[in-house]
PDB file of C-alpha atoms in Angstrom:
ATOM      1  CA  UNK C   1     122.323 170.396 136.159  1.00  0.00           C
ATOM      2  CA  UNK C   2     120.243 168.319 133.873  1.00  0.00           C
ATOM      3  CA  UNK C   3     122.247 169.561 130.926  1.00  0.00           C
ATOM      4  CA  UNK C   4     125.519 168.564 132.581  1.00  0.00           C
ATOM      5  CA  UNK C   5     124.214 165.090 133.403  1.00  0.00           C
ATOM      6  CA  UNK C   6     123.001 164.596 129.837  1.00  0.00           C
ATOM      7  CA  UNK C   7     126.332 165.782 128.420  1.00  0.00           C
ATOM      8  CA  UNK C   8     128.275 163.513 130.761  1.00  0.00           C
ATOM      9  CA  UNK C   9     126.063 160.540 129.970  1.00  0.00           C
ATOM     10  CA  UNK C  10     126.397 161.102 126.251  1.00  0.00           C
ATOM     11  CA  UNK C  11     130.199 161.335 126.528  1.00  0.00           C
ATOM     12  CA  UNK C  12     130.453 158.095 128.489  1.00  0.00           C
ATOM     13  CA  UNK C  13     128.351 155.957 126.176  1.00  0.00           C
ATOM     14  CA  UNK C  14     130.776 155.917 123.232  1.00  0.00           C
ATOM     15  CA  UNK C  15     133.656 155.245 125.594  1.00  0.00           C
ATOM     16  CA  UNK C  16     131.874 152.304 127.189  1.00  0.00           C
ATOM     17  CA  UNK C  17     130.807 150.764 123.897  1.00  0.00           C
ATOM     18  CA  UNK C  18     134.067 151.206 122.002  1.00  0.00           C
ATOM     19  CA  UNK C  19     136.427 148.855 123.841  1.00  0.00           C
ATOM     20  CA  UNK C  20     133.932 145.950 124.011  1.00  0.00           C
ATOM     21  CA  UNK C  21     133.596 145.923 120.236  1.00  0.00           C
ATOM     22  CA  UNK C  22     137.340 145.883 119.793  1.00  0.00           C
ATOM     23  CA  UNK C  23     137.886 143.117 122.328  1.00  0.00           C
ATOM     24  CA  UNK C  24     135.345 140.747 120.754  1.00  0.00           C
ATOM     25  CA  UNK C  25     137.304 139.994 117.538  1.00  0.00           C
ATOM     26  CA  UNK C  26     140.573 139.847 119.441  1.00  0.00           C
ATOM     27  CA  UNK C  27     139.245 137.148 121.816  1.00  0.00           C
ATOM     28  CA  UNK C  28     136.891 135.204 119.538  1.00  0.00           C
ATOM     29  CA  UNK C  29     139.154 134.883 116.476  1.00  0.00           C
ATOM     30  CA  UNK C  30     142.048 133.159 118.302  1.00  0.00           C
ATOM     31  CA  UNK C  31     139.576 130.936 120.155  1.00  0.00           C
ATOM     32  CA  UNK C  32     138.055 129.772 116.858  1.00  0.00           C
ATOM     33  CA  UNK C  33     141.504 129.173 115.345  1.00  0.00           C
ATOM     34  CA  UNK C  34     142.707 127.121 118.311  1.00  0.00           C
ATOM     35  CA  UNK C  35     139.569 124.956 118.369  1.00  0.00           C
ATOM     36  CA  UNK C  36     139.726 124.289 114.607  1.00  0.00           C
ATOM     37  CA  UNK C  37     143.408 123.311 114.909  1.00  0.00           C
ATOM     38  CA  UNK C  38     142.579 120.926 117.749  1.00  0.00           C
ATOM     39  CA  UNK C  39     139.813 119.352 115.679  1.00  0.00           C
ATOM     40  CA  UNK C  40     142.208 118.938 112.740  1.00  0.00           C
ATOM     41  CA  UNK C  41     144.816 117.228 114.928  1.00  0.00           C
ATOM     42  CA  UNK C  42     142.210 114.831 116.350  1.00  0.00           C
ATOM     43  CA  UNK C  43     140.934 114.021 112.833  1.00  0.00           C
ATOM     44  CA  UNK C  44     144.473 113.394 111.585  1.00  0.00           C
ATOM     45  CA  UNK C  45     145.178 111.036 114.497  1.00  0.00           C
ATOM     46  CA  UNK C  46     141.918 109.114 114.001  1.00  0.00           C
ATOM     47  CA  UNK C  47     141.873 109.227 110.191  1.00  0.00           C
ATOM     48  CA  UNK C  48     142.210 105.461 109.842  1.00  0.00           C
ATOM     49  CA  UNK C  49     139.184 104.804 112.027  1.00  0.00           C
ATOM     50  CA  UNK C  50     137.088 107.365 110.134  1.00  0.00           C
ATOM     51  CA  UNK C  51     138.099 106.269 106.619  1.00  0.00           C
ATOM     52  CA  UNK C  52     138.333 102.506 107.256  1.00  0.00           C
ATOM     53  CA  UNK C  53     135.860 100.570 105.153  1.00  0.00           C
ATOM     54  CA  UNK C  54     133.304  98.442 106.957  1.00  0.00           C
ATOM     55  CA  UNK C  55     134.096  95.549 104.605  1.00  0.00           C
ATOM     56  CA  UNK C  56     137.620  95.321 106.028  1.00  0.00           C
ATOM     57  CA  UNK C  57     136.169  94.947 109.517  1.00  0.00           C
ATOM     58  CA  UNK C  58     133.772  92.246 108.257  1.00  0.00           C
ATOM     59  CA  UNK C  59     136.568  90.279 106.580  1.00  0.00           C
ATOM     60  CA  UNK C  60     138.650  90.334 109.756  1.00  0.00           C
ATOM     61  CA  UNK C  61     135.696  89.162 111.841  1.00  0.00           C
ATOM     62  CA  UNK C  62     134.772  86.365 109.396  1.00  0.00           C
ATOM     63  CA  UNK C  63     138.269  84.875 109.492  1.00  0.00           C
ATOM     64  CA  UNK C  64     137.689  83.801 113.089  1.00  0.00           C
ATOM     65  CA  UNK C  65     134.444  81.943 112.199  1.00  0.00           C
ATOM     66  CA  UNK C  66     134.150  78.217 111.511  1.00  0.00           C
ATOM     67  CA  UNK C  67     133.550  76.828 108.019  1.00  0.00           C
ATOM     68  CA  UNK C  68     129.857  76.174 108.692  1.00  0.00           C
ATOM     69  CA  UNK C  69     129.374  79.702 109.972  1.00  0.00           C
ATOM     70  CA  UNK C  70     131.140  81.141 106.926  1.00  0.00           C
ATOM     71  CA  UNK C  71     128.973  79.024 104.610  1.00  0.00           C
ATOM     72  CA  UNK C  72     125.824  80.140 106.407  1.00  0.00           C
ATOM     73  CA  UNK C  73     126.969  83.764 106.245  1.00  0.00           C
ATOM     74  CA  UNK C  74     127.687  83.404 102.528  1.00  0.00           C
ATOM     75  CA  UNK C  75     124.210  81.938 101.935  1.00  0.00           C
ATOM     76  CA  UNK C  76     122.606  84.767 103.892  1.00  0.00           C
ATOM     77  CA  UNK C  77     124.508  87.386 101.864  1.00  0.00           C
ATOM     78  CA  UNK C  78     123.525  85.640  98.631  1.00  0.00           C
ATOM     79  CA  UNK C  79     119.857  85.517  99.705  1.00  0.00           C
ATOM     80  CA  UNK C  80     119.972  89.218 100.599  1.00  0.00           C
ATOM     81  CA  UNK C  81     121.394  90.113  97.195  1.00  0.00           C
ATOM     82  CA  UNK C  82     118.821  87.933  95.431  1.00  0.00           C
ATOM     83  CA  UNK C  83     115.996  89.514  97.451  1.00  0.00           C
ATOM     84  CA  UNK C  84     117.354  92.979  96.679  1.00  0.00           C
ATOM     85  CA  UNK C  85     117.337  92.177  92.963  1.00  0.00           C
ATOM     86  CA  UNK C  86     113.775  90.839  93.161  1.00  0.00           C
ATOM     87  CA  UNK C  87     112.653  93.965  95.006  1.00  0.00           C
ATOM     88  CA  UNK C  88     114.254  96.143  92.321  1.00  0.00           C
ATOM     89  CA  UNK C  89     112.367  94.199  89.604  1.00  0.00           C
ATOM     90  CA  UNK C  90     109.099  94.516  91.534  1.00  0.00           C
ATOM     91  CA  UNK C  91     109.649  98.242  92.002  1.00  0.00           C
ATOM     92  CA  UNK C  92     110.176  98.686  88.271  1.00  0.00           C
ATOM     93  CA  UNK C  93     106.979  96.727  87.557  1.00  0.00           C
ATOM     94  CA  UNK C  94     105.052  98.795  90.083  1.00  0.00           C
ATOM     95  CA  UNK C  95     106.310 101.999  88.485  1.00  0.00           C
ATOM     96  CA  UNK C  96     105.253 100.714  85.041  1.00  0.00           C
ATOM     97  CA  UNK C  97     101.785  99.854  86.376  1.00  0.00           C
ATOM     98  CA  UNK C  98     101.502 103.293  87.961  1.00  0.00           C
ATOM     99  CA  UNK C  99     102.296 104.872  84.621  1.00  0.00           C
ATOM    100  CA  UNK C 100      99.631 102.703  82.946  1.00  0.00           C
ATOM    101  CA  UNK C 101      97.067 103.628  85.586  1.00  0.00           C
ATOM    102  CA  UNK C 102      97.906 107.288  85.170  1.00  0.00           C
ATOM    103  CA  UNK C 103      97.291 106.974  81.415  1.00  0.00           C
ATOM    104  CA  UNK C 104      93.966 105.232  82.050  1.00  0.00           C
ATOM    105  CA  UNK C 105      92.974 107.936  84.525  1.00  0.00           C
ATOM    106  CA  UNK C 106      93.805 110.604  81.947  1.00  0.00           C
ATOM    107  CA  UNK C 107      91.625 108.800  79.370  1.00  0.00           C
ATOM    108  CA  UNK C 108      88.741 108.525  81.846  1.00  0.00           C
ATOM    109  CA  UNK C 109      89.043 112.216  82.643  1.00  0.00           C
ATOM    110  CA  UNK C 110      89.025 113.088  78.941  1.00  0.00           C
ATOM    111  CA  UNK C 111      85.982 110.878  78.254  1.00  0.00           C
ATOM    112  CA  UNK C 112      84.136 112.304  81.239  1.00  0.00           C
ATOM    113  CA  UNK C 113      84.701 115.827  80.001  1.00  0.00           C
ATOM    114  CA  UNK C 114      83.474 114.808  76.522  1.00  0.00           C
ATOM    115  CA  UNK C 115      80.335 113.235  78.000  1.00  0.00           C
ATOM    116  CA  UNK C 116      79.664 116.347  80.065  1.00  0.00           C
ATOM    117  CA  UNK C 117      80.099 118.596  77.038  1.00  0.00           C
ATOM    118  CA  UNK C 118      77.786 116.410  74.928  1.00  0.00           C
ATOM    119  CA  UNK C 119      75.142 116.340  77.635  1.00  0.00           C
ATOM    120  CA  UNK C 120      75.227 120.091  77.954  1.00  0.00           C
ATOM    121  CA  UNK C 121      74.772 120.494  74.179  1.00  0.00           C
ATOM    122  CA  UNK C 122      71.921 117.959  73.704  1.00  0.00           C
ATOM    123  CA  UNK C 123      68.494 119.102  74.949  1.00  0.00           C
ATOM    124  CA  UNK C 124      66.620 116.543  77.022  1.00  0.00           C
ATOM    125  CA  UNK C 125      63.368 115.488  75.253  1.00  0.00           C
ATOM    126  CA  UNK C 126      60.289 116.029  77.363  1.00  0.00           C
ATOM    127  CA  UNK C 127      57.171 113.861  77.517  1.00  0.00           C
ATOM    128  CA  UNK C 128      55.019 116.711  76.157  1.00  0.00           C
ATOM    129  CA  UNK C 129      56.998 116.898  72.924  1.00  0.00           C
ATOM    130  CA  UNK C 130      56.101 113.304  71.892  1.00  0.00           C
ATOM    131  CA  UNK C 131      53.134 113.075  69.501  1.00  0.00           C
ATOM    132  CA  UNK C 132      50.064 111.295  70.924  1.00  0.00           C
ATOM    133  CA  UNK C 133      49.239 107.795  69.696  1.00  0.00           C
ATOM    134  CA  UNK C 134      46.653 107.471  66.957  1.00  0.00           C
ATOM    135  CA  UNK C 135      43.274 106.122  68.103  1.00  0.00           C
ATOM    136  CA  UNK C 136      43.670 102.882  66.115  1.00  0.00           C
ATOM    137  CA  UNK C 137      47.049 102.103  67.730  1.00  0.00           C
ATOM    138  CA  UNK C 138      45.721 102.963  71.170  1.00  0.00           C
ATOM    139  CA  UNK C 139      42.785 100.571  70.707  1.00  0.00           C
ATOM    140  CA  UNK C 140      45.023  97.723  69.502  1.00  0.00           C
ATOM    141  CA  UNK C 141      47.356  98.122  72.476  1.00  0.00           C
ATOM    142  CA  UNK C 142      44.353  98.029  74.850  1.00  0.00           C
ATOM    143  CA  UNK C 143      43.052  94.877  73.144  1.00  0.00           C
ATOM    144  CA  UNK C 144      46.446  93.206  73.436  1.00  0.00           C
ATOM    145  CA  UNK C 145      46.578  93.969  77.140  1.00  0.00           C
ATOM    146  CA  UNK C 146      43.025  92.754  77.729  1.00  0.00           C
ATOM    147  CA  UNK C 147      43.276  89.427  75.916  1.00  0.00           C
ATOM    148  CA  UNK C 148      46.941  88.777  76.416  1.00  0.00           C
ATOM    149  CA  UNK C 149      48.907  86.320  74.371  1.00  0.00           C
ATOM    150  CA  UNK C 150      47.433  83.048  73.288  1.00  0.00           C
ATOM    151  CA  UNK C 151      48.462  80.118  75.437  1.00  0.00           C
ATOM    152  CA  UNK C 152      50.177  77.231  73.685  1.00  0.00           C
ATOM    153  CA  UNK C 153      48.392  73.884  73.578  1.00  0.00           C
ATOM    154  CA  UNK C 154      50.196  70.667  74.570  1.00  0.00           C
ATOM    155  CA  UNK C 155      53.459  70.112  76.397  1.00  0.00           C
ATOM    156  CA  UNK C 156      55.455  73.203  77.230  1.00  0.00           C
ATOM    157  CA  UNK C 157      59.234  73.373  77.395  1.00  0.00           C
ATOM    158  CA  UNK C 158      60.703  74.887  80.549  1.00  0.00           C
ATOM    159  CA  UNK C 159      64.018  76.691  80.261  1.00  0.00           C
ATOM    160  CA  UNK C 160      64.448  75.940  76.569  1.00  0.00           C
ATOM    161  CA  UNK C 161      64.808  72.161  76.974  1.00  0.00           C
ATOM    162  CA  UNK C 162      63.202  70.046  74.235  1.00  0.00           C
ATOM    163  CA  UNK C 163      59.937  68.348  75.161  1.00  0.00           C
ATOM    164  CA  UNK C 164      59.789  64.666  74.471  1.00  0.00           C
ATOM    165  CA  UNK C 165      56.313  63.393  74.013  1.00  0.00           C
ATOM    166  CA  UNK C 166      55.769  60.141  75.812  1.00  0.00           C
ATOM    167  CA  UNK C 167      53.307  57.410  74.846  1.00  0.00           C
ATOM    168  CA  UNK C 168      49.711  58.459  75.120  1.00  0.00           C
ATOM    169  CA  UNK C 169      47.536  56.590  77.494  1.00  0.00           C
ATOM    170  CA  UNK C 170      43.876  55.945  76.907  1.00  0.00           C
ATOM    171  CA  UNK C 171      41.518  58.041  78.842  1.00  0.00           C
ATOM    172  CA  UNK C 172      38.746  56.244  80.886  1.00  0.00           C
TER     173      UNK C 172
END
């Protein structure tokens, strides 16, 4: 019995699948064609509204305005155009400055790499490699530290200003 059920089930599967695949293109293709034709008819009927320029609408709406309103609208449009031109000039200047900064950054990067390469090539001198001072020089430096510099006698200038000697008074 199992063999008969399997044979019957296998015979029914192709029969059940076959018609649904054939019906799909027959139903879907005309549906797509009808909907595209309807969209084309709607577009053709409303072509003027779709293609109409916004400027034509603006001109028609400005005709109903008073002279002062038209003048104000003209001034606003002129100011917008002037501002747009100024913004374009500023954008070009900003782009030029960005290019300059990029060049400077490239130079800094190049110099940094040169400095790093030079530092890696040059050995750092150590304190032990310096020759010791001779005894005579060591003694003179100690004497200089002990006695210090000689102090000047008389009036002393502060901050580099010239000292003007005033009249001397007699001492009691």
